[in-house]
Short mmCIF file of C-alpha atoms in Angstrom, two decimals:
data_model
loop_
_atom_site.label_atom_id
_atom_site.label_comp_id
_atom_site.label_asym_id
_atom_site.label_seq_id
_atom_site.Cartn_x
_atom_site.Cartn_y
_atom_site.Cartn_z
CA MET A 3 -85.70 -40.63 -14.16
CA PRO A 4 -84.55 -43.38 -16.56
CA VAL A 5 -83.85 -46.76 -14.96
CA PRO A 6 -80.18 -47.79 -15.28
CA ASN A 7 -79.40 -50.88 -17.38
CA TYR A 8 -78.33 -53.21 -14.57
CA THR A 9 -77.21 -55.98 -16.97
CA LEU A 10 -74.86 -53.59 -18.73
CA LEU A 11 -73.61 -52.16 -15.43
CA GLY A 12 -73.01 -55.67 -14.09
CA ALA A 13 -71.10 -56.65 -17.23
CA THR A 14 -69.01 -53.46 -17.01
CA ARG A 15 -68.25 -54.16 -13.35
CA GLY A 16 -67.12 -57.68 -14.25
CA LEU A 17 -64.99 -56.42 -17.13
CA LEU A 18 -63.33 -53.80 -14.92
CA TRP A 19 -62.47 -56.45 -12.30
CA LEU A 20 -61.04 -58.64 -15.08
CA ILE A 21 -58.89 -55.79 -16.40
CA LEU A 22 -57.74 -54.95 -12.86
CA GLY A 23 -56.80 -58.61 -12.36
CA LEU A 24 -54.78 -58.58 -15.59
CA ILE A 25 -53.01 -55.37 -14.51
CA VAL A 26 -52.12 -56.87 -11.13
CA ALA A 27 -50.87 -60.07 -12.84
CA SER A 28 -48.75 -57.96 -15.23
CA ALA A 29 -47.36 -55.93 -12.31
CA LEU A 30 -46.40 -59.16 -10.51
CA LEU A 31 -44.71 -60.39 -13.70
CA VAL A 32 -42.78 -57.11 -14.04
CA ALA A 33 -41.77 -57.31 -10.35
CA GLY A 34 -40.67 -60.93 -10.87
CA ILE A 35 -38.50 -60.01 -13.85
CA ALA A 36 -37.03 -57.09 -11.87
CA VAL A 37 -36.08 -59.46 -9.04
CA ALA A 38 -34.56 -61.89 -11.56
CA LEU A 39 -32.60 -59.00 -13.04
CA VAL A 40 -31.08 -58.29 -9.63
CA VAL A 41 -30.46 -61.79 -8.31
CA ALA A 42 -29.81 -63.80 -11.48
CA TRP A 43 -28.44 -61.37 -14.05
CA PRO A 44 -26.05 -63.83 -15.80
CA GLU A 45 -28.90 -66.27 -16.45
CA VAL A 46 -31.20 -63.47 -17.62
CA MET A 47 -28.49 -62.17 -19.96
CA ALA A 48 -28.03 -65.67 -21.35
CA GLY A 49 -31.75 -65.77 -22.05
CA PHE A 50 -31.62 -62.39 -23.79
CA ARG A 51 -28.63 -63.52 -25.89
CA ASP A 52 -30.79 -66.15 -27.60
CA SER A 53 -33.35 -63.50 -28.53
CA PRO A 54 -32.71 -61.87 -31.93
CA GLU A 55 -34.53 -58.67 -30.86
CA PHE A 56 -31.76 -56.98 -28.83
CA VAL A 57 -28.83 -54.92 -30.13
CA ASP A 58 -26.25 -55.57 -27.39
CA VAL A 59 -27.11 -57.87 -24.49
CA THR A 60 -24.06 -56.93 -22.40
CA THR A 61 -25.35 -53.38 -21.77
CA LEU A 62 -28.98 -54.37 -21.24
CA ARG A 63 -29.16 -54.47 -17.45
CA LEU A 64 -29.65 -50.75 -16.71
CA PRO A 65 -32.05 -49.95 -19.60
CA VAL A 66 -34.11 -53.09 -18.89
CA GLY A 67 -34.25 -52.06 -15.21
CA LEU A 68 -35.42 -48.59 -16.23
CA LEU A 69 -37.93 -50.16 -18.62
CA LEU A 70 -39.36 -52.34 -15.86
CA GLY A 71 -39.60 -49.35 -13.53
CA LEU A 72 -41.50 -47.38 -16.17
CA LEU A 73 -43.76 -50.36 -16.91
CA PHE A 74 -44.52 -50.75 -13.21
CA ALA A 75 -45.41 -47.04 -12.92
CA ILE A 76 -47.65 -47.28 -16.02
CA LEU A 77 -49.41 -50.35 -14.58
CA ALA A 78 -49.91 -48.52 -11.28
CA GLY A 79 -51.45 -45.62 -13.23
CA ALA A 80 -53.69 -48.03 -15.14
CA ALA A 81 -54.84 -49.68 -11.88
CA TYR A 82 -55.65 -46.24 -10.44
CA ILE A 83 -57.71 -45.41 -13.56
CA ILE A 84 -59.63 -48.69 -13.29
CA ARG A 85 -60.36 -48.04 -9.58
CA GLN A 86 -61.78 -44.63 -10.50
CA PHE A 87 -63.92 -46.26 -13.21
CA GLN A 88 -65.18 -48.83 -10.70
CA ALA A 89 -66.31 -46.03 -8.39
CA LEU A 90 -67.96 -44.28 -11.36
CA VAL A 91 -69.85 -47.42 -12.39
CA ALA A 92 -70.94 -48.02 -8.79
CA SER A 93 -72.41 -44.52 -8.59
CA ALA A 94 -74.04 -44.87 -12.03
CA ALA A 95 -76.50 -47.37 -10.52
CA ARG A 96 -77.70 -44.66 -8.10
CA ASP A 97 -77.09 -41.09 -9.28
CA PRO A 98 -74.17 -40.42 -11.62
CA PHE A 99 -74.47 -36.62 -11.52
CA ILE A 100 -72.56 -35.96 -8.31
CA ALA A 101 -69.54 -33.73 -7.74
CA ALA A 102 -67.37 -36.75 -6.82
CA ASN A 103 -67.76 -38.18 -10.34
CA ALA A 104 -66.52 -34.98 -11.97
CA THR A 105 -63.47 -35.17 -9.64
CA ARG A 106 -62.97 -38.86 -10.52
CA LEU A 107 -63.06 -38.14 -14.25
CA ARG A 108 -60.57 -35.30 -13.83
CA ARG A 109 -58.30 -37.70 -11.86
CA VAL A 110 -58.63 -40.21 -14.72
CA GLY A 111 -57.61 -37.45 -17.16
CA TRP A 112 -54.49 -36.57 -15.15
CA ALA A 113 -53.61 -40.25 -14.67
CA LEU A 114 -53.88 -40.72 -18.44
CA VAL A 115 -51.56 -37.72 -18.92
CA ALA A 116 -49.06 -39.33 -16.51
CA VAL A 117 -49.31 -42.69 -18.32
CA GLN A 118 -48.77 -40.97 -21.68
CA LEU A 119 -45.76 -39.07 -20.33
CA LEU A 120 -44.26 -42.31 -18.98
CA ALA A 121 -44.87 -44.06 -22.31
CA ILE A 122 -42.50 -41.63 -24.07
CA PRO A 123 -39.28 -42.55 -22.14
CA LEU A 124 -40.51 -46.17 -22.28
CA HIS A 125 -40.41 -46.00 -26.07
CA TRP A 126 -36.99 -44.29 -26.11
CA THR A 127 -35.54 -46.94 -23.79
CA ALA A 128 -37.11 -49.87 -25.66
CA SER A 129 -36.03 -48.58 -29.07
CA SER A 130 -32.47 -47.98 -27.81
CA ILE A 131 -31.97 -51.61 -26.78
CA ALA A 132 -34.02 -53.47 -29.40
CA LYS A 133 -33.50 -53.77 -33.14
CA ALA A 134 -35.57 -51.34 -35.22
CA GLY A 135 -38.83 -52.79 -36.50
CA SER A 136 -39.11 -55.39 -33.74
CA ALA A 137 -42.23 -55.53 -31.56
CA PHE A 138 -40.10 -54.70 -28.49
CA ALA A 139 -38.81 -51.48 -30.08
CA ASP A 140 -42.38 -50.36 -30.86
CA MET A 141 -43.34 -50.42 -27.18
CA GLY A 142 -44.83 -47.21 -25.72
CA GLY A 143 -44.57 -43.82 -27.41
CA ILE A 144 -47.23 -41.26 -28.19
CA SER A 145 -50.60 -42.83 -28.97
CA LEU A 146 -53.41 -40.96 -30.70
CA GLY A 147 -55.93 -43.13 -28.86
CA ASN A 148 -54.42 -42.13 -25.53
CA LEU A 149 -54.44 -38.43 -26.43
CA LEU A 150 -58.13 -38.69 -27.43
CA ALA A 151 -58.88 -40.52 -24.15
CA ILE A 152 -57.24 -37.67 -22.18
CA LEU A 153 -59.36 -35.12 -24.05
CA LEU A 154 -62.50 -37.20 -23.54
CA ALA A 155 -61.85 -37.59 -19.79
CA PHE A 156 -61.49 -33.82 -19.26
CA VAL A 157 -64.51 -33.02 -21.46
CA LEU A 158 -66.60 -35.60 -19.58
CA ALA A 159 -65.43 -34.15 -16.24
CA ALA A 160 -66.70 -30.73 -17.37
CA VAL A 161 -70.00 -32.32 -18.51
CA PHE A 162 -70.44 -34.03 -15.14
CA GLU A 163 -69.66 -30.77 -13.32
CA GLN A 164 -72.36 -29.02 -15.34
CA GLY A 165 -74.75 -31.96 -14.84
CA THR A 166 -74.18 -31.85 -11.09
CA ALA A 167 -74.93 -28.13 -10.98
CA MET A 168 -78.12 -28.70 -12.99
CA ARG A 169 -79.16 -31.58 -10.74
CA ASP A 170 -78.65 -29.40 -7.63
CA GLU A 171 -80.75 -26.68 -9.22
CA LEU A 172 -83.49 -29.18 -10.10
CA GLU A 173 -83.50 -30.69 -6.63
CA GLY A 174 -84.01 -27.26 -5.10
CA THR A 175 -87.00 -26.61 -7.37
CA VAL A 176 -90.44 -27.03 -5.84
CA MET B 26 -82.22 -14.92 1.66
CA ALA B 27 -83.69 -12.00 -0.31
CA ILE B 28 -86.89 -13.80 -1.31
CA VAL B 29 -89.09 -14.70 1.64
CA VAL B 30 -91.84 -17.31 1.42
CA LYS B 31 -94.82 -16.38 3.59
CA LEU B 32 -96.55 -19.74 3.37
CA ASP B 33 -96.80 -20.02 7.16
CA ASP B 34 -98.77 -16.76 7.42
CA LEU B 35 -101.12 -17.74 4.61
CA LEU B 36 -101.73 -21.18 6.12
CA TYR B 37 -102.43 -19.59 9.52
CA ALA B 38 -104.88 -17.14 7.97
CA LYS B 39 -106.73 -20.05 6.33
CA ARG B 40 -106.43 -22.22 9.49
CA MET B 41 -104.83 -24.92 7.36
CA THR B 42 -101.88 -27.21 8.04
CA LEU B 43 -99.08 -27.98 5.61
CA THR B 44 -100.35 -31.58 5.42
CA ASP B 45 -103.83 -30.35 4.42
CA LEU B 46 -102.33 -28.18 1.69
CA SER B 47 -100.17 -31.05 0.50
CA ASP B 48 -103.21 -33.36 0.22
CA ARG B 49 -105.26 -30.74 -1.63
CA ILE B 50 -102.72 -29.61 -4.22
CA GLY B 51 -100.86 -32.90 -4.70
CA ILE B 52 -97.38 -31.59 -3.84
CA THR B 53 -95.42 -33.68 -1.39
CA LEU B 54 -95.14 -32.55 2.23
CA ALA B 55 -91.35 -32.71 1.90
CA ASN B 56 -91.37 -30.26 -1.02
CA LEU B 57 -93.81 -27.91 0.71
CA SER B 58 -91.64 -28.03 3.79
CA ILE B 59 -88.58 -27.04 1.70
CA LEU B 60 -90.62 -24.14 0.34
CA LYS B 61 -91.90 -23.07 3.77
CA THR B 62 -88.46 -23.09 5.38
CA GLY B 63 -86.96 -20.99 2.58
CA LYS B 64 -84.63 -23.76 1.41
CA ALA B 65 -86.05 -23.91 -2.13
CA LYS B 66 -83.83 -22.59 -4.93
CA ALA B 67 -86.64 -22.18 -7.46
CA MET B 68 -90.40 -22.49 -7.75
CA ARG B 69 -92.46 -23.79 -10.68
CA PHE B 70 -95.34 -21.68 -11.99
CA SER B 71 -97.55 -24.77 -11.61
CA THR B 72 -96.71 -24.95 -7.87
CA LEU B 73 -97.36 -21.23 -7.45
CA GLU B 74 -100.68 -21.57 -9.30
CA ALA B 75 -101.77 -24.54 -7.18
CA ILE B 76 -100.93 -22.79 -3.90
CA CYS B 77 -102.57 -19.52 -4.96
CA THR B 78 -105.70 -21.36 -6.10
CA GLU B 79 -106.01 -23.29 -2.85
CA LEU B 80 -105.17 -20.42 -0.52
CA GLU B 81 -107.05 -17.85 -2.65
CA CYS B 82 -104.17 -15.47 -2.79
CA GLN B 83 -101.89 -13.67 -5.23
CA PRO B 84 -98.22 -14.62 -5.86
CA GLY B 85 -97.29 -11.38 -4.11
CA ASP B 86 -99.06 -12.57 -0.97
CA LEU B 87 -96.90 -15.68 -0.92
CA LEU B 88 -93.54 -14.21 -1.89
CA ALA B 89 -91.82 -11.05 -0.73
CA PHE B 90 -88.48 -9.46 -1.43
CA GLU B 91 -86.35 -8.37 1.49
CA ALA B 92 -83.03 -6.70 0.75
CA ASP B 93 -80.04 -8.28 2.48
CA SER B 94 -78.73 -5.93 5.12
#
């Protein structure tokens, strides 16, 4: 059996923790803005008024609230995906061809579907409140990279399922 | 299980233990134990050859088919 590359696995583990940290920081930021939106709306609106990106700052409160809710859900989905990857990497050091990994990859696939579905209303909301062509209006939407990642996750889940069956067969061979 | 492994009978006939067989043919005791208890899913020709050589038997002496009732 080939020996796993522990340096690469260690680096991947570190990178996944870093990404998870960034997701948590982003979620805290989103939660902070949401709180500000509730408790200090006049000040927030004044801040938005100075920004040239928005169409009409007086009607921003509800769509921005919706936007933050969607962003929070997307970040939760991303954190869930990273947790699944962490479990996958942990098992890669021992034996990656186990039934749990096929399940994890299928969960990643469905989480990616959920994130992609949430990114569509996110784009609609962002483009309805921001001026066309601005970075804010380009937020979310359908991404080819995301669609390919969904496909890859489900294909990999099927590969791991097959690999697990083959491993079981091999282990029962004397 | 439909395929029955008669390793126990062959070992008894040769007055040999599973450990002896393991030492002589170079297959681990754990694997031979899996085979003896009928937990194996498949058997390599090389394993069959080694056992048959050591126990001076035919594959048919080691394996038998019993229909599930």
